[in-house]
PDB file of C-alpha atoms in Angstrom:
ATOM      1  CA  MET A 869      51.829 145.750  88.863  1.00  0.00           C
ATOM      2  CA  SER A 870      53.486 143.178  86.669  1.00  0.00           C
ATOM      3  CA  VAL A 871      53.255 143.379  82.928  1.00  0.00           C
ATOM      4  CA  ALA A 872      53.729 140.263  80.839  1.00  0.00           C
ATOM      5  CA  PRO A 873      56.371 140.723  78.173  1.00  0.00           C
ATOM      6  CA  SER A 874      54.926 141.100  74.687  1.00  0.00           C
ATOM      7  CA  PRO A 875      55.759 138.470  72.049  1.00  0.00           C
ATOM      8  CA  SER A 876      58.121 140.925  70.395  1.00  0.00           C
ATOM      9  CA  GLU A 877      60.074 141.207  73.658  1.00  0.00           C
ATOM     10  CA  THR A 878      60.327 137.462  74.153  1.00  0.00           C
ATOM     11  CA  GLY A 879      61.119 136.922  70.513  1.00  0.00           C
ATOM     12  CA  ALA A 880      58.204 134.504  70.176  1.00  0.00           C
ATOM     13  CA  ALA A 881      56.699 136.489  67.300  1.00  0.00           C
ATOM     14  CA  LEU A 882      59.938 136.930  65.401  1.00  0.00           C
ATOM     15  CA  GLY A 883      60.435 134.777  62.362  1.00  0.00           C
ATOM     16  CA  HIS A 884      56.879 133.508  62.502  1.00  0.00           C
ATOM     17  CA  SER A 885      53.694 134.353  60.668  1.00  0.00           C
ATOM     18  CA  VAL A 886      51.311 135.480  63.392  1.00  0.00           C
ATOM     19  CA  GLY A 887      47.645 134.684  62.858  1.00  0.00           C
ATOM     20  CA  ARG A 888      44.983 137.351  63.118  1.00  0.00           C
ATOM     21  CA  LYS A 889      43.333 137.090  66.523  1.00  0.00           C
ATOM     22  CA  ASP A 890      40.106 138.656  65.249  1.00  0.00           C
ATOM     23  CA  ALA A 891      39.872 136.712  61.971  1.00  0.00           C
ATOM     24  CA  ASP A 892      37.649 133.884  63.197  1.00  0.00           C
ATOM     25  CA  GLU A 893      34.783 135.962  64.565  1.00  0.00           C
ATOM     26  CA  LYS A 894      34.902 138.270  61.535  1.00  0.00           C
ATOM     27  CA  MET A 895      34.789 135.329  59.130  1.00  0.00           C
ATOM     28  CA  ARG A 896      31.758 133.920  60.959  1.00  0.00           C
ATOM     29  CA  GLY A 897      29.890 137.206  61.084  1.00  0.00           C
ATOM     30  CA  ALA A 898      29.997 137.138  64.874  1.00  0.00           C
ATOM     31  CA  ALA A 899      32.103 140.287  65.302  1.00  0.00           C
ATOM     32  CA  ARG A 900      30.037 143.073  66.848  1.00  0.00           C
ATOM     33  CA  TYR A 901      30.264 146.472  65.220  1.00  0.00           C
ATOM     34  CA  VAL A 902      28.666 149.644  66.550  1.00  0.00           C
ATOM     35  CA  GLY A 903      25.488 149.021  64.588  1.00  0.00           C
ATOM     36  CA  ASP A 904      25.191 145.527  66.047  1.00  0.00           C
ATOM     37  CA  ARG A 905      25.105 146.656  69.655  1.00  0.00           C
ATOM     38  CA  THR A 906      22.060 147.329  71.753  1.00  0.00           C
ATOM     39  CA  VAL A 907      21.879 148.638  75.301  1.00  0.00           C
ATOM     40  CA  PRO A 908      18.832 148.864  77.596  1.00  0.00           C
ATOM     41  CA  GLY A 909      16.790 151.975  76.932  1.00  0.00           C
ATOM     42  CA  MET A 910      18.683 152.742  73.743  1.00  0.00           C
ATOM     43  CA  LEU A 911      17.165 155.537  71.696  1.00  0.00           C
ATOM     44  CA  HIS A 912      17.341 155.848  67.931  1.00  0.00           C
ATOM     45  CA  GLY A 913      18.074 159.135  66.219  1.00  0.00           C
ATOM     46  CA  LYS A 914      16.954 160.168  62.765  1.00  0.00           C
ATOM     47  CA  VAL A 915      17.839 163.161  60.678  1.00  0.00           C
ATOM     48  CA  LEU A 916      14.742 165.070  59.637  1.00  0.00           C
ATOM     49  CA  ARG A 917      15.467 166.824  56.397  1.00  0.00           C
ATOM     50  CA  SER A 918      13.584 169.756  54.963  1.00  0.00           C
ATOM     51  CA  GLU A 919      10.699 168.966  52.677  1.00  0.00           C
ATOM     52  CA  VAL A 920      11.289 172.303  50.955  1.00  0.00           C
ATOM     53  CA  ALA A 921      14.066 172.456  48.383  1.00  0.00           C
ATOM     54  CA  ALA A 922      14.927 176.106  48.973  1.00  0.00           C
ATOM     55  CA  GLY A 923      13.320 178.207  51.699  1.00  0.00           C
ATOM     56  CA  ARG A 924      13.863 180.517  54.627  1.00  0.00           C
ATOM     57  CA  ILE A 925      13.646 179.067  58.142  1.00  0.00           C
ATOM     58  CA  ARG A 926      11.151 181.134  60.143  1.00  0.00           C
ATOM     59  CA  GLY A 927      11.193 178.908  63.169  1.00  0.00           C
ATOM     60  CA  ILE A 928      11.686 175.307  64.324  1.00  0.00           C
ATOM     61  CA  ASP A 929       8.951 173.609  66.313  1.00  0.00           C
ATOM     62  CA  ALA A 930      10.816 170.944  68.277  1.00  0.00           C
ATOM     63  CA  SER A 931       8.033 170.324  70.803  1.00  0.00           C
ATOM     64  CA  ALA A 932       7.190 166.864  69.445  1.00  0.00           C
ATOM     65  CA  ALA A 933      10.841 165.782  69.658  1.00  0.00           C
ATOM     66  CA  GLU A 934      11.274 167.323  73.101  1.00  0.00           C
ATOM     67  CA  ALA A 935       8.205 165.466  74.354  1.00  0.00           C
ATOM     68  CA  MET A 936       9.905 162.156  73.624  1.00  0.00           C
ATOM     69  CA  PRO A 937      11.563 160.238  76.482  1.00  0.00           C
TER      70      PRO A 937
ATOM     71  CA  MET B 823       1.662 139.102  57.480  1.00  0.00           C
ATOM     72  CA  SER B 824       3.149 135.655  58.144  1.00  0.00           C
ATOM     73  CA  VAL B 825       5.888 134.378  55.874  1.00  0.00           C
ATOM     74  CA  ARG B 826       6.972 130.778  56.013  1.00  0.00           C
ATOM     75  CA  THR B 827      10.539 130.297  54.935  1.00  0.00           C
ATOM     76  CA  THR B 828      13.670 128.415  55.847  1.00  0.00           C
ATOM     77  CA  VAL B 829      16.610 130.208  57.433  1.00  0.00           C
ATOM     78  CA  ASN B 830      19.905 128.342  57.817  1.00  0.00           C
ATOM     79  CA  GLY B 831      18.138 125.037  57.420  1.00  0.00           C
ATOM     80  CA  THR B 832      15.463 125.699  60.027  1.00  0.00           C
ATOM     81  CA  PRO B 833      11.842 126.296  58.953  1.00  0.00           C
ATOM     82  CA  VAL B 834      10.577 129.551  60.466  1.00  0.00           C
ATOM     83  CA  THR B 835       7.444 131.654  60.264  1.00  0.00           C
ATOM     84  CA  LEU B 836       8.301 135.334  60.200  1.00  0.00           C
ATOM     85  CA  GLU B 837       5.895 138.062  61.211  1.00  0.00           C
ATOM     86  CA  ALA B 838       6.531 141.031  58.977  1.00  0.00           C
ATOM     87  CA  ASP B 839       4.837 144.061  57.510  1.00  0.00           C
ATOM     88  CA  PRO B 840       4.299 143.805  53.741  1.00  0.00           C
ATOM     89  CA  GLY B 841       7.045 146.347  53.027  1.00  0.00           C
ATOM     90  CA  GLU B 842       9.522 144.980  55.497  1.00  0.00           C
ATOM     91  CA  LEU B 843      13.016 144.160  54.326  1.00  0.00           C
ATOM     92  CA  LEU B 844      14.663 140.790  54.744  1.00  0.00           C
ATOM     93  CA  LEU B 845      17.750 142.421  56.259  1.00  0.00           C
ATOM     94  CA  ASP B 846      15.756 144.031  59.076  1.00  0.00           C
ATOM     95  CA  VAL B 847      14.011 140.786  59.967  1.00  0.00           C
ATOM     96  CA  LEU B 848      17.226 138.730  59.847  1.00  0.00           C
ATOM     97  CA  ARG B 849      19.085 141.212  62.049  1.00  0.00           C
ATOM     98  CA  GLY B 850      16.176 142.206  64.275  1.00  0.00           C
ATOM     99  CA  GLU B 851      13.730 139.357  64.751  1.00  0.00           C
ATOM    100  CA  LEU B 852      16.286 136.571  64.267  1.00  0.00           C
ATOM    101  CA  GLY B 853      19.376 138.309  65.665  1.00  0.00           C
ATOM    102  CA  LEU B 854      21.535 137.256  62.707  1.00  0.00           C
ATOM    103  CA  ILE B 855      23.891 140.237  62.721  1.00  0.00           C
ATOM    104  CA  GLY B 856      26.372 138.768  60.240  1.00  0.00           C
ATOM    105  CA  ALA B 857      24.420 140.411  57.417  1.00  0.00           C
ATOM    106  CA  LYS B 858      25.452 144.062  57.527  1.00  0.00           C
ATOM    107  CA  ARG B 859      23.646 147.208  56.493  1.00  0.00           C
ATOM    108  CA  SER B 860      25.759 149.682  54.612  1.00  0.00           C
ATOM    109  CA  CYS B 861      24.785 151.227  51.270  1.00  0.00           C
ATOM    110  CA  ASP B 862      21.100 150.248  51.451  1.00  0.00           C
ATOM    111  CA  VAL B 863      20.871 150.363  47.634  1.00  0.00           C
ATOM    112  CA  GLN B 864      22.246 146.996  46.554  1.00  0.00           C
ATOM    113  CA  VAL B 865      25.709 148.019  45.460  1.00  0.00           C
ATOM    114  CA  CYS B 866      28.067 147.196  48.339  1.00  0.00           C
ATOM    115  CA  GLY B 867      27.304 143.555  49.173  1.00  0.00           C
ATOM    116  CA  THR B 868      27.718 143.684  52.970  1.00  0.00           C
ATOM    117  CA  CYS B 869      24.116 142.442  53.409  1.00  0.00           C
ATOM    118  CA  THR B 870      24.587 139.485  51.043  1.00  0.00           C
ATOM    119  CA  VAL B 871      22.647 136.315  51.863  1.00  0.00           C
ATOM    120  CA  LEU B 872      21.909 133.328  49.650  1.00  0.00           C
ATOM    121  CA  ILE B 873      18.338 132.592  48.612  1.00  0.00           C
ATOM    122  CA  ASP B 874      18.132 129.105  47.130  1.00  0.00           C
ATOM    123  CA  GLY B 875      21.890 129.323  46.690  1.00  0.00           C
ATOM    124  CA  ARG B 876      21.886 132.615  44.811  1.00  0.00           C
ATOM    125  CA  PRO B 877      23.515 135.736  46.332  1.00  0.00           C
ATOM    126  CA  VAL B 878      21.047 138.578  46.933  1.00  0.00           C
ATOM    127  CA  SER B 879      21.215 141.869  48.800  1.00  0.00           C
ATOM    128  CA  ALA B 880      18.983 141.510  51.862  1.00  0.00           C
ATOM    129  CA  CYS B 881      18.758 145.331  52.088  1.00  0.00           C
ATOM    130  CA  THR B 882      16.612 145.449  48.965  1.00  0.00           C
ATOM    131  CA  THR B 883      14.813 142.127  49.286  1.00  0.00           C
ATOM    132  CA  LEU B 884      11.334 142.082  50.787  1.00  0.00           C
ATOM    133  CA  VAL B 885      10.629 139.445  53.411  1.00  0.00           C
ATOM    134  CA  HIS B 886       7.848 138.004  51.295  1.00  0.00           C
ATOM    135  CA  GLU B 887      10.333 137.341  48.479  1.00  0.00           C
ATOM    136  CA  ALA B 888      11.831 134.676  50.775  1.00  0.00           C
ATOM    137  CA  ARG B 889       8.488 132.891  51.106  1.00  0.00           C
ATOM    138  CA  ASP B 890       8.873 129.101  50.709  1.00  0.00           C
ATOM    139  CA  ARG B 891      12.528 129.538  49.888  1.00  0.00           C
ATOM    140  CA  SER B 892      15.747 128.755  51.634  1.00  0.00           C
ATOM    141  CA  VAL B 893      17.800 131.614  53.084  1.00  0.00           C
ATOM    142  CA  LEU B 894      21.416 131.072  54.063  1.00  0.00           C
ATOM    143  CA  THR B 895      23.276 133.682  56.129  1.00  0.00           C
ATOM    144  CA  ILE B 896      26.909 133.660  57.210  1.00  0.00           C
ATOM    145  CA  GLU B 897      25.836 132.064  60.497  1.00  0.00           C
ATOM    146  CA  GLY B 898      24.453 129.128  58.503  1.00  0.00           C
ATOM    147  CA  LEU B 899      27.332 128.982  56.042  1.00  0.00           C
ATOM    148  CA  ALA B 900      29.777 128.864  58.959  1.00  0.00           C
ATOM    149  CA  GLU B 901      28.282 125.503  59.970  1.00  0.00           C
ATOM    150  CA  THR B 902      28.856 123.889  56.575  1.00  0.00           C
ATOM    151  CA  PRO B 903      31.887 121.774  55.565  1.00  0.00           C
ATOM    152  CA  GLU B 904      32.677 124.034  52.587  1.00  0.00           C
ATOM    153  CA  PHE B 905      33.087 127.032  54.891  1.00  0.00           C
ATOM    154  CA  ALA B 906      36.125 125.471  56.562  1.00  0.00           C
ATOM    155  CA  ARG B 907      38.182 125.875  53.388  1.00  0.00           C
ATOM    156  CA  ILE B 908      37.018 129.440  52.731  1.00  0.00           C
ATOM    157  CA  HIS B 909      37.810 130.296  56.356  1.00  0.00           C
ATOM    158  CA  GLU B 910      41.275 128.747  56.191  1.00  0.00           C
ATOM    159  CA  VAL B 911      42.269 130.341  52.882  1.00  0.00           C
ATOM    160  CA  PHE B 912      40.889 133.813  53.704  1.00  0.00           C
ATOM    161  CA  THR B 913      42.588 133.754  57.096  1.00  0.00           C
ATOM    162  CA  ARG B 914      45.927 132.574  55.711  1.00  0.00           C
ATOM    163  CA  HIS B 915      45.920 135.272  53.018  1.00  0.00           C
ATOM    164  CA  LEU B 916      44.814 137.863  55.604  1.00  0.00           C
ATOM    165  CA  ALA B 917      41.976 138.604  53.185  1.00  0.00           C
ATOM    166  CA  LEU B 918      40.125 140.651  55.771  1.00  0.00           C
ATOM    167  CA  GLN B 919      40.858 143.846  57.594  1.00  0.00           C
ATOM    168  CA  CYS B 920      37.925 145.478  59.390  1.00  0.00           C
ATOM    169  CA  GLY B 921      35.873 142.426  58.430  1.00  0.00           C
ATOM    170  CA  TYR B 922      32.659 144.288  57.620  1.00  0.00           C
ATOM    171  CA  CYS B 923      32.528 142.989  54.039  1.00  0.00           C
ATOM    172  CA  THR B 924      33.846 139.532  54.919  1.00  0.00           C
ATOM    173  CA  PRO B 925      30.576 137.629  55.552  1.00  0.00           C
ATOM    174  CA  GLY B 926      29.204 138.892  52.236  1.00  0.00           C
ATOM    175  CA  MET B 927      32.431 137.978  50.466  1.00  0.00           C
ATOM    176  CA  ALA B 928      32.349 134.478  51.952  1.00  0.00           C
ATOM    177  CA  LEU B 929      28.724 133.916  50.904  1.00  0.00           C
ATOM    178  CA  THR B 930      29.320 135.165  47.366  1.00  0.00           C
ATOM    179  CA  VAL B 931      32.435 133.017  47.055  1.00  0.00           C
ATOM    180  CA  SER B 932      30.610 129.936  48.361  1.00  0.00           C
ATOM    181  CA  ALA B 933      27.871 130.414  45.747  1.00  0.00           C
ATOM    182  CA  LEU B 934      30.454 130.882  42.996  1.00  0.00           C
ATOM    183  CA  LEU B 935      32.321 127.759  44.053  1.00  0.00           C
ATOM    184  CA  ALA B 936      29.087 125.771  44.103  1.00  0.00           C
ATOM    185  CA  SER B 937      28.101 127.014  40.645  1.00  0.00           C
ATOM    186  CA  GLY B 938      31.507 126.275  39.165  1.00  0.00           C
ATOM    187  CA  ASP B 939      31.615 129.795  37.692  1.00  0.00           C
ATOM    188  CA  LEU B 940      34.897 130.637  39.324  1.00  0.00           C
ATOM    189  CA  ALA B 941      38.233 130.369  37.539  1.00  0.00           C
ATOM    190  CA  ASP B 942      41.748 131.003  38.734  1.00  0.00           C
ATOM    191  CA  ASP B 943      42.403 134.188  36.828  1.00  0.00           C
ATOM    192  CA  GLU B 944      42.358 137.723  38.092  1.00  0.00           C
ATOM    193  CA  ALA B 945      39.831 139.120  35.611  1.00  0.00           C
ATOM    194  CA  THR B 946      37.270 136.428  36.383  1.00  0.00           C
ATOM    195  CA  VAL B 947      37.665 136.861  40.120  1.00  0.00           C
ATOM    196  CA  ARG B 948      37.392 140.657  39.930  1.00  0.00           C
ATOM    197  CA  GLU B 949      34.239 140.356  37.842  1.00  0.00           C
ATOM    198  CA  ALA B 950      32.787 137.760  40.210  1.00  0.00           C
ATOM    199  CA  LEU B 951      33.365 139.981  43.246  1.00  0.00           C
ATOM    200  CA  ALA B 952      32.113 143.182  41.602  1.00  0.00           C
ATOM    201  CA  GLY B 953      29.078 143.169  43.875  1.00  0.00           C
ATOM    202  CA  ASN B 954      31.081 143.039  47.099  1.00  0.00           C
ATOM    203  CA  VAL B 955      32.919 146.208  48.031  1.00  0.00           C
ATOM    204  CA  CYS B 956      35.816 146.272  50.501  1.00  0.00           C
ATOM    205  CA  ARG B 957      36.108 149.793  51.879  1.00  0.00           C
ATOM    206  CA  CYS B 958      39.464 148.939  53.466  1.00  0.00           C
ATOM    207  CA  THR B 959      40.455 148.384  49.793  1.00  0.00           C
ATOM    208  CA  GLY B 960      42.155 145.131  50.751  1.00  0.00           C
ATOM    209  CA  TYR B 961      41.445 143.606  47.362  1.00  0.00           C
ATOM    210  CA  ARG B 962      44.913 142.196  46.690  1.00  0.00           C
ATOM    211  CA  ALA B 963      44.676 139.640  49.491  1.00  0.00           C
ATOM    212  CA  ILE B 964      41.001 138.897  48.765  1.00  0.00           C
ATOM    213  CA  ILE B 965      41.666 138.225  45.077  1.00  0.00           C
ATOM    214  CA  ASP B 966      44.662 136.033  45.930  1.00  0.00           C
ATOM    215  CA  ALA B 967      42.518 134.047  48.380  1.00  0.00           C
ATOM    216  CA  VAL B 968      39.645 133.575  45.945  1.00  0.00           C
ATOM    217  CA  ARG B 969      42.013 132.577  43.161  1.00  0.00           C
ATOM    218  CA  GLU B 970      43.446 129.903  45.412  1.00  0.00           C
ATOM    219  CA  LEU B 971      39.908 128.726  46.248  1.00  0.00           C
ATOM    220  CA  ALA B 972      39.123 128.529  42.533  1.00  0.00           C
ATOM    221  CA  ARG B 973      42.009 126.140  41.876  1.00  0.00           C
TER     222      ARG B 973
END
């Protein structure tokens, strides 16, 4: 396996201002972050918070969630 | 509910529920992912778009508020001649790190430049960018870039 020398090894980056490789797509809003990605069959999760401010949990009925694909 | 509006110069008819947010329709129906969701309460500025040239937070703007108006997102701004200068100056100053706030910054700055409300002094620039938060805290480079743009 051959590995190309990095700019720092060749000296090409020394003494120069090196531009940001990722700047263009970030400036244009084209960069894809985690929240911008979709995959086939992707599921969405949601936190279900208690509707009771202070209470004692007697049991959790997860059957509706478990019935989901 | 059908809403006729203009997005990035193109007339479109959007199908949306009455309570639907502009940000969801831009990102979902139109695939314009440059507007980012973050705080969801109109304080961080990552979802900034221009409506009739004015910066608004798409996360707290209803689709129907864009009816018969003109919406500009970063994808549209990027096609304009004035973007070239913003792009060049921001890039040269390295005024972006993770880049999540950058589209919103660019849109706000473009509106400020168009309105002539920008001046080359730190206090004015900080005030003008108060609605756009950079969580990388890279403000030094951003302020330097915007001050240069204001000159």
